[in-house]
Short mmCIF file of C-alpha atoms in Angstrom, two decimals:
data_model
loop_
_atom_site.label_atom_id
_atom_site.label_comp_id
_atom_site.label_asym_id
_atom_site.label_seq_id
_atom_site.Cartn_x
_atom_site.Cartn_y
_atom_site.Cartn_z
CA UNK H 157 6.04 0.56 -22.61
CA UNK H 158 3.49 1.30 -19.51
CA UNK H 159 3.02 4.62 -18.61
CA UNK H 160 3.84 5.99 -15.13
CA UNK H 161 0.33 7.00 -13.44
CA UNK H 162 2.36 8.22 -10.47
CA UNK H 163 5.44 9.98 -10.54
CA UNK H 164 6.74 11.14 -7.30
CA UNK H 165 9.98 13.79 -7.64
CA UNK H 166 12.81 14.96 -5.48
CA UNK H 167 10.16 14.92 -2.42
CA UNK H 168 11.30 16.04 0.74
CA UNK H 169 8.89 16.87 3.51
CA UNK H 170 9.56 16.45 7.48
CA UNK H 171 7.96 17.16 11.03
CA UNK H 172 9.21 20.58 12.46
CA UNK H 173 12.90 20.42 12.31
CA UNK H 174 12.87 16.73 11.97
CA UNK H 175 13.04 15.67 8.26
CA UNK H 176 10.97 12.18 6.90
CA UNK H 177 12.25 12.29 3.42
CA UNK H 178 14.92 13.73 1.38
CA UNK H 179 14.69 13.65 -2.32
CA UNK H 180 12.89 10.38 -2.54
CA UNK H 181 11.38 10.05 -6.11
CA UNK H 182 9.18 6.86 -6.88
CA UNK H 183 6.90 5.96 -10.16
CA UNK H 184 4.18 3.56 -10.52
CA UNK H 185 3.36 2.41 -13.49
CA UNK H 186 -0.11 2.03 -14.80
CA UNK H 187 -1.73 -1.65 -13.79
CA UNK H 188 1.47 -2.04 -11.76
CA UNK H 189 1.87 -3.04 -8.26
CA UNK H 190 4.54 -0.99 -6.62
CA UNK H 191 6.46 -1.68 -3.43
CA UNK H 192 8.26 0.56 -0.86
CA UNK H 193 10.05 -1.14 1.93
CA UNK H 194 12.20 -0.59 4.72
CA UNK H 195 12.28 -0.53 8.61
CA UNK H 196 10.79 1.25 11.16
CA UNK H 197 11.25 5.09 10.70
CA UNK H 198 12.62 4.71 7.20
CA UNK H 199 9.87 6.92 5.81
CA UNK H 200 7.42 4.92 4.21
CA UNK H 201 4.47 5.99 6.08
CA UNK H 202 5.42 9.91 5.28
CA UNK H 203 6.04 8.38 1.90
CA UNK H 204 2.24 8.02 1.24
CA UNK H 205 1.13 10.51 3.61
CA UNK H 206 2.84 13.25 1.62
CA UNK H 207 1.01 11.51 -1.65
CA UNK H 208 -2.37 11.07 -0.07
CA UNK H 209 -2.12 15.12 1.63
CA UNK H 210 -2.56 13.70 4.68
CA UNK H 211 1.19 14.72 6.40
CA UNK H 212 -0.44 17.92 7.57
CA UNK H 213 -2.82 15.95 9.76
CA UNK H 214 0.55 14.16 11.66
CA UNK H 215 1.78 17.82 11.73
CA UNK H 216 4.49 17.04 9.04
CA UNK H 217 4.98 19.37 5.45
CA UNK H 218 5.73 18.93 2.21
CA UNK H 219 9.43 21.32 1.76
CA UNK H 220 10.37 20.61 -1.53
CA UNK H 221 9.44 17.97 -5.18
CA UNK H 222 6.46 17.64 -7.04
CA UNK H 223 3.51 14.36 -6.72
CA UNK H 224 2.16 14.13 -10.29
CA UNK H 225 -1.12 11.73 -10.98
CA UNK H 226 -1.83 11.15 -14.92
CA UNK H 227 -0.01 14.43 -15.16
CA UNK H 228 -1.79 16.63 -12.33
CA UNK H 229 0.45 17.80 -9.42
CA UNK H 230 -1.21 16.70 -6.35
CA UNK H 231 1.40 18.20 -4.11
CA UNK H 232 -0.68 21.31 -3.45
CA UNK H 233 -4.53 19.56 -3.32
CA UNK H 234 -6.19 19.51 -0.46
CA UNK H 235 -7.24 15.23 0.46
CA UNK H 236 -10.79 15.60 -0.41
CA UNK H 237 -9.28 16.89 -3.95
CA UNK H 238 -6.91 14.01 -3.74
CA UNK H 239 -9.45 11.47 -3.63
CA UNK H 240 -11.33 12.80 -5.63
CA UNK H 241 -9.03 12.66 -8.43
CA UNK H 242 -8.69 8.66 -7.90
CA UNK H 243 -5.81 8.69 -5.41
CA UNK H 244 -7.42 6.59 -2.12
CA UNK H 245 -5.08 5.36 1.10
CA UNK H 246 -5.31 2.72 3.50
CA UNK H 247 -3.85 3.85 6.35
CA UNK H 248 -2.20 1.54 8.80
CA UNK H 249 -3.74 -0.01 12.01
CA UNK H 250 -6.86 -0.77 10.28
CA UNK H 251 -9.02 2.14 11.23
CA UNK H 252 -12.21 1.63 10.70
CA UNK H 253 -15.30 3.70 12.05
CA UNK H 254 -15.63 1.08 14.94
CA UNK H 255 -18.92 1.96 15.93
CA UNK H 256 -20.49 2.10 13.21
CA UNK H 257 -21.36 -0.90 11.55
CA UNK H 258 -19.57 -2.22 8.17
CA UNK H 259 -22.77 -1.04 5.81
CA UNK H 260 -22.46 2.11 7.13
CA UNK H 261 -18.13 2.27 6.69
CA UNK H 262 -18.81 1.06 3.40
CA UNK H 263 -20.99 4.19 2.63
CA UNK H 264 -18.76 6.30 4.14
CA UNK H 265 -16.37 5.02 1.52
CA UNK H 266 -17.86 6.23 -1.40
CA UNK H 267 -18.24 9.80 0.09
CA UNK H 268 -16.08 12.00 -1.78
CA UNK H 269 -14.22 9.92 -4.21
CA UNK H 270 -15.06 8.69 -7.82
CA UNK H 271 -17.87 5.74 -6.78
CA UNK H 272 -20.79 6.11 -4.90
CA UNK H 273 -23.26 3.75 -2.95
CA UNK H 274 -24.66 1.94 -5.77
CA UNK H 275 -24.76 -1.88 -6.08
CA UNK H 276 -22.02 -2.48 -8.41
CA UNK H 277 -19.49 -0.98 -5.98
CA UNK H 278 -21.53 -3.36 -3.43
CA UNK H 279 -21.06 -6.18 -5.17
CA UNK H 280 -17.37 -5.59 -5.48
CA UNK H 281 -16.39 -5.11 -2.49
CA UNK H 282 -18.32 -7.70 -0.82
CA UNK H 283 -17.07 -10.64 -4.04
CA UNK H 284 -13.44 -9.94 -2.95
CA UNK H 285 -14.42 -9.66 1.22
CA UNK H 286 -17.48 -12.33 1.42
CA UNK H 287 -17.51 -11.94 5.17
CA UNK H 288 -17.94 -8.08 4.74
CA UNK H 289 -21.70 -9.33 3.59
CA UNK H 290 -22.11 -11.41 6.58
CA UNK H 291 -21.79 -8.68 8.82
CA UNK H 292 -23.02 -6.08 6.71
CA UNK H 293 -25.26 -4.96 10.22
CA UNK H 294 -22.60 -5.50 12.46
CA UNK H 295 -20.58 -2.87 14.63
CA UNK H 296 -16.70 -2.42 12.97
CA UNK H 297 -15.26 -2.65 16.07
CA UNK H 298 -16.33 -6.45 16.96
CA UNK H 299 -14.21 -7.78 13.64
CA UNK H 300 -11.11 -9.70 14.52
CA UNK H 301 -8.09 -7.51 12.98
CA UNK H 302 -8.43 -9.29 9.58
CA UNK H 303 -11.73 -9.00 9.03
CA UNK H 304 -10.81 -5.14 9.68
CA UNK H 305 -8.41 -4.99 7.33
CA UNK H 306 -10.67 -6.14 4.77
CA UNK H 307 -13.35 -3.36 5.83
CA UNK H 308 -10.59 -0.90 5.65
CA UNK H 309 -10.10 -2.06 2.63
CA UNK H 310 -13.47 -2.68 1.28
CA UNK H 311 -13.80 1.27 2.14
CA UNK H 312 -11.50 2.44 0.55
CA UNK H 313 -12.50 0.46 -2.82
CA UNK H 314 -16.03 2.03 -2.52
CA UNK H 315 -14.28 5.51 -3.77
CA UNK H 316 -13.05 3.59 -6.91
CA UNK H 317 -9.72 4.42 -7.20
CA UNK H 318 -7.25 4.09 -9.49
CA UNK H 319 -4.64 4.11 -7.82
CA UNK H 320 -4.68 2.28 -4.18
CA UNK H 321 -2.44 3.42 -1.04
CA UNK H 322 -1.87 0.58 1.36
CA UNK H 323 0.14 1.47 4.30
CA UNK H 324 1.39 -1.82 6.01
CA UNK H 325 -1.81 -4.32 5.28
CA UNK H 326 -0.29 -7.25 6.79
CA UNK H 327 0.81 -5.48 10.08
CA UNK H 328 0.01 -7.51 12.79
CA UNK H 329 -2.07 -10.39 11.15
CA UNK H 330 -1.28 -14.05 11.22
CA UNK H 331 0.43 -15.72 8.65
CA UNK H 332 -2.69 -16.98 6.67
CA UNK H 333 -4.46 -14.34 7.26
CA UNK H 334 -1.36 -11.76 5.73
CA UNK H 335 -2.01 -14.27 2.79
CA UNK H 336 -5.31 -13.79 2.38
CA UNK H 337 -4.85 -10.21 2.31
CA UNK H 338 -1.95 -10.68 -0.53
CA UNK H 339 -3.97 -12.89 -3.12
CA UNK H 340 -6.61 -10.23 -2.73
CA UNK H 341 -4.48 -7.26 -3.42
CA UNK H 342 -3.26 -9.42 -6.67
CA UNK H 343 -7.11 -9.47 -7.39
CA UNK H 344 -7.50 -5.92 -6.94
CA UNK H 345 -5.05 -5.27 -9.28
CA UNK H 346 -5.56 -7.29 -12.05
CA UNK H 347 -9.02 -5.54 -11.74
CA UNK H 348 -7.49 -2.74 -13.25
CA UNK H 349 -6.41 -0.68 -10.09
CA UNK H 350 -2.77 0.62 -9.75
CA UNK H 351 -1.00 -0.20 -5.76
CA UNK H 352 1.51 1.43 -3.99
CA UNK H 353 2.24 -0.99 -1.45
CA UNK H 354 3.99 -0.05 1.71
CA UNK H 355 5.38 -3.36 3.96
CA UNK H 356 7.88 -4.61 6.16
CA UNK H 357 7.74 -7.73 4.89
CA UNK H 358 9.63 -7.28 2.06
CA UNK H 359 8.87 -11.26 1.29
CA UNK H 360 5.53 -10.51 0.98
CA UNK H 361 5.52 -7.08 -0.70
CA UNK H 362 8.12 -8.62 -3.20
CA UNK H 363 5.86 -10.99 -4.09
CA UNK H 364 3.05 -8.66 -5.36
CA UNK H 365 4.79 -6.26 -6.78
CA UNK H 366 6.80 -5.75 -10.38
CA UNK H 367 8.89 -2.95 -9.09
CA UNK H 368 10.43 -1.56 -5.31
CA UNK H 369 11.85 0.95 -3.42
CA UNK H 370 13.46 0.61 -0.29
CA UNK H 371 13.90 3.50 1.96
CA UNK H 372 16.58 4.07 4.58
CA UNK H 373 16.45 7.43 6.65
CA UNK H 374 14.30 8.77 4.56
CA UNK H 375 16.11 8.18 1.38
CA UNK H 376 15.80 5.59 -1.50
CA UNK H 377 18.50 3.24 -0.56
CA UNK H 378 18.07 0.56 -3.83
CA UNK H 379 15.68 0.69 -6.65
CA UNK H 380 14.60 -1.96 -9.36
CA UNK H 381 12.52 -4.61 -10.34
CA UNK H 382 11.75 -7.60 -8.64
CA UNK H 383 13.86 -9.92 -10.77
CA UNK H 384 16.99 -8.06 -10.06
CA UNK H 385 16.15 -7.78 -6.20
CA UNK H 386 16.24 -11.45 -6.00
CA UNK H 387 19.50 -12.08 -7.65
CA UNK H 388 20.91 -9.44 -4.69
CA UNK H 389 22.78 -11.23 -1.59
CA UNK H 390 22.61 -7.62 0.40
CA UNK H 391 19.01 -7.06 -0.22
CA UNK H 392 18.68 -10.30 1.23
CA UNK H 393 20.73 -9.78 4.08
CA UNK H 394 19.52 -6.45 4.91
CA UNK H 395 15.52 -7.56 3.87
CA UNK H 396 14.38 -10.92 3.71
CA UNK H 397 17.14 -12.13 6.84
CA UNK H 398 18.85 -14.31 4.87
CA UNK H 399 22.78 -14.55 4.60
CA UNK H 400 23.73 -16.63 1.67
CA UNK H 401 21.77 -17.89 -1.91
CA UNK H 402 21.33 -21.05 0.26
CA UNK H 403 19.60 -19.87 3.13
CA UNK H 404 17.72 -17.66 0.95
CA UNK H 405 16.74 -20.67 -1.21
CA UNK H 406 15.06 -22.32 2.22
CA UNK H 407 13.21 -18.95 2.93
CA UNK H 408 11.84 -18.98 -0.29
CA UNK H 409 10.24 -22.70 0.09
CA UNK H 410 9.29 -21.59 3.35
CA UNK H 411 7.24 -18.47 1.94
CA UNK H 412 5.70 -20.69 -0.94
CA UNK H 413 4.44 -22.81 1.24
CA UNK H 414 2.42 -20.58 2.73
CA UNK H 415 1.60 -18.74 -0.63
CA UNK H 416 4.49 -16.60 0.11
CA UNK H 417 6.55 -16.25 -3.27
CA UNK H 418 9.62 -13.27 -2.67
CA UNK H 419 11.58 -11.93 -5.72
CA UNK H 420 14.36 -9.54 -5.26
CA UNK H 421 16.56 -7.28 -6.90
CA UNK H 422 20.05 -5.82 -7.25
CA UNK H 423 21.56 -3.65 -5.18
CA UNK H 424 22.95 -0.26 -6.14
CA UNK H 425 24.61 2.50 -4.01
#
């Protein structure tokens, strides 16, 4: 049986009066790539912010539930601690240290965290992101969007986590380009590092991961494995916009085509 390296309980946390999450409790298993989906608002975001100690940066709070990592509570570290205890986010929108160039965001990387600037953390980054080494001298803010992605990325591995954050990776990227991104994250884990993968795409997301969460309002609407969100008409109704096991069947060719492979699970109330 694999252990749970993160183990989120009865969290909720909220803006002022306006509450993110209300008793959401999520566990990643060790090795494991996780998934949280949902739509806009639904909380994911807070989800990891609350995890990574960043919500008090947004001006949000943690009111009540524990975040445990290997058995620490994290819910009361500061983000520096955070990272430091293997626990590294990619936010979303890809922000990078745009003018400073991607040698230098690389070294800010491993500020902090578990790694440091040494080559092996080098020669990492830049096996999974070739083009990072292209452009090693070149300003962050002249990469096309995927190419920042990667950087954010490529930063964030410089720390060494264990356990990776990704807020929304594929936002705004073209289709092969979301793939890329996806075949790297499967590389990333079977390195050895644990995800927690936040997407709207719940095609692509389900397609990485072994387990999901999907959030509505702030709550966890439908839990499971991948398997059993596949064999669920409503999740893909409400997630993949499909309507029947036929149309779903089309939208799964589709995906494969493009590298794209979704499984689902079933729904529960």
């Amino acid at each position: 049986m694999e252990a749970t390296v993160l183990r989120v309980r009865d969290l909720s946390a909220g803006y002022g009066p306006v509450r993110a999450l209300s008793r959401v409790s999520v566990e990643v298993p060790e090795g494991a790539v996780t998934a949280v989906l949902g739509g806009n608002g639904a909380g994911k975001s807070s989800l990891l912010r609350a995890i990574s100690g960043t919500l008090r940066f947004h001006g949000g709070a943690i009111t009540e539930g524990s975040v445990t990592f290997g058995g620490t509570a994290l819910h009361d570290c500061s983000p520096a601690q955070i990272v430091a205890s293997g626990v590294v986010q990619v936010p979303e929108g890809r922000q990078v240290f745009a003018r400073m160039t991607v040698a230098d965001n690389l070294r800010a990387g491993a500020l902090g965290g578990r790694g440091k600037d040494d080559k092996a953390s080098r020669d990492r980054v830049n096996e999974l992101f070739p083009v990072l080494a292209d452009r090693a001298h070149q300003r962050a803010g002249l990469l096309s969007g995927g190419e920042q992605q990667m950087l954010a990325m490529g930063r964030a591995l410089m720390a060494r986590p264990k356990l990776l954050l990704l807020d929304e990776p594929s936002l705004g990227l073209a289709p092969m380009m979301a793939a890329r991104i996806a075949e790297t994250v499967r590389e990333i884990n079977a390195q050895g590092t644990s995800v927690l993968l936040v997407e709207q795409n719940a095609a692509l997301a389900l397609s990485l991961a072994s387990d999901a969460f999907v959030l509505e309002t702030g709550e966890v609407a439908v839990s499971g494995t991948a398997a059993e969100l596949s064999a669920s008409d409503e999740v893909r109704r409400r997630y993949l916009g499909v309507g029947d096991a036929t149309a779903a069947d089309d939208a799964k060719a589709g995906i494969a085509e493009e590298g794209k492979r979704p499984l689902l699970r079933r729904w529960s109330a």
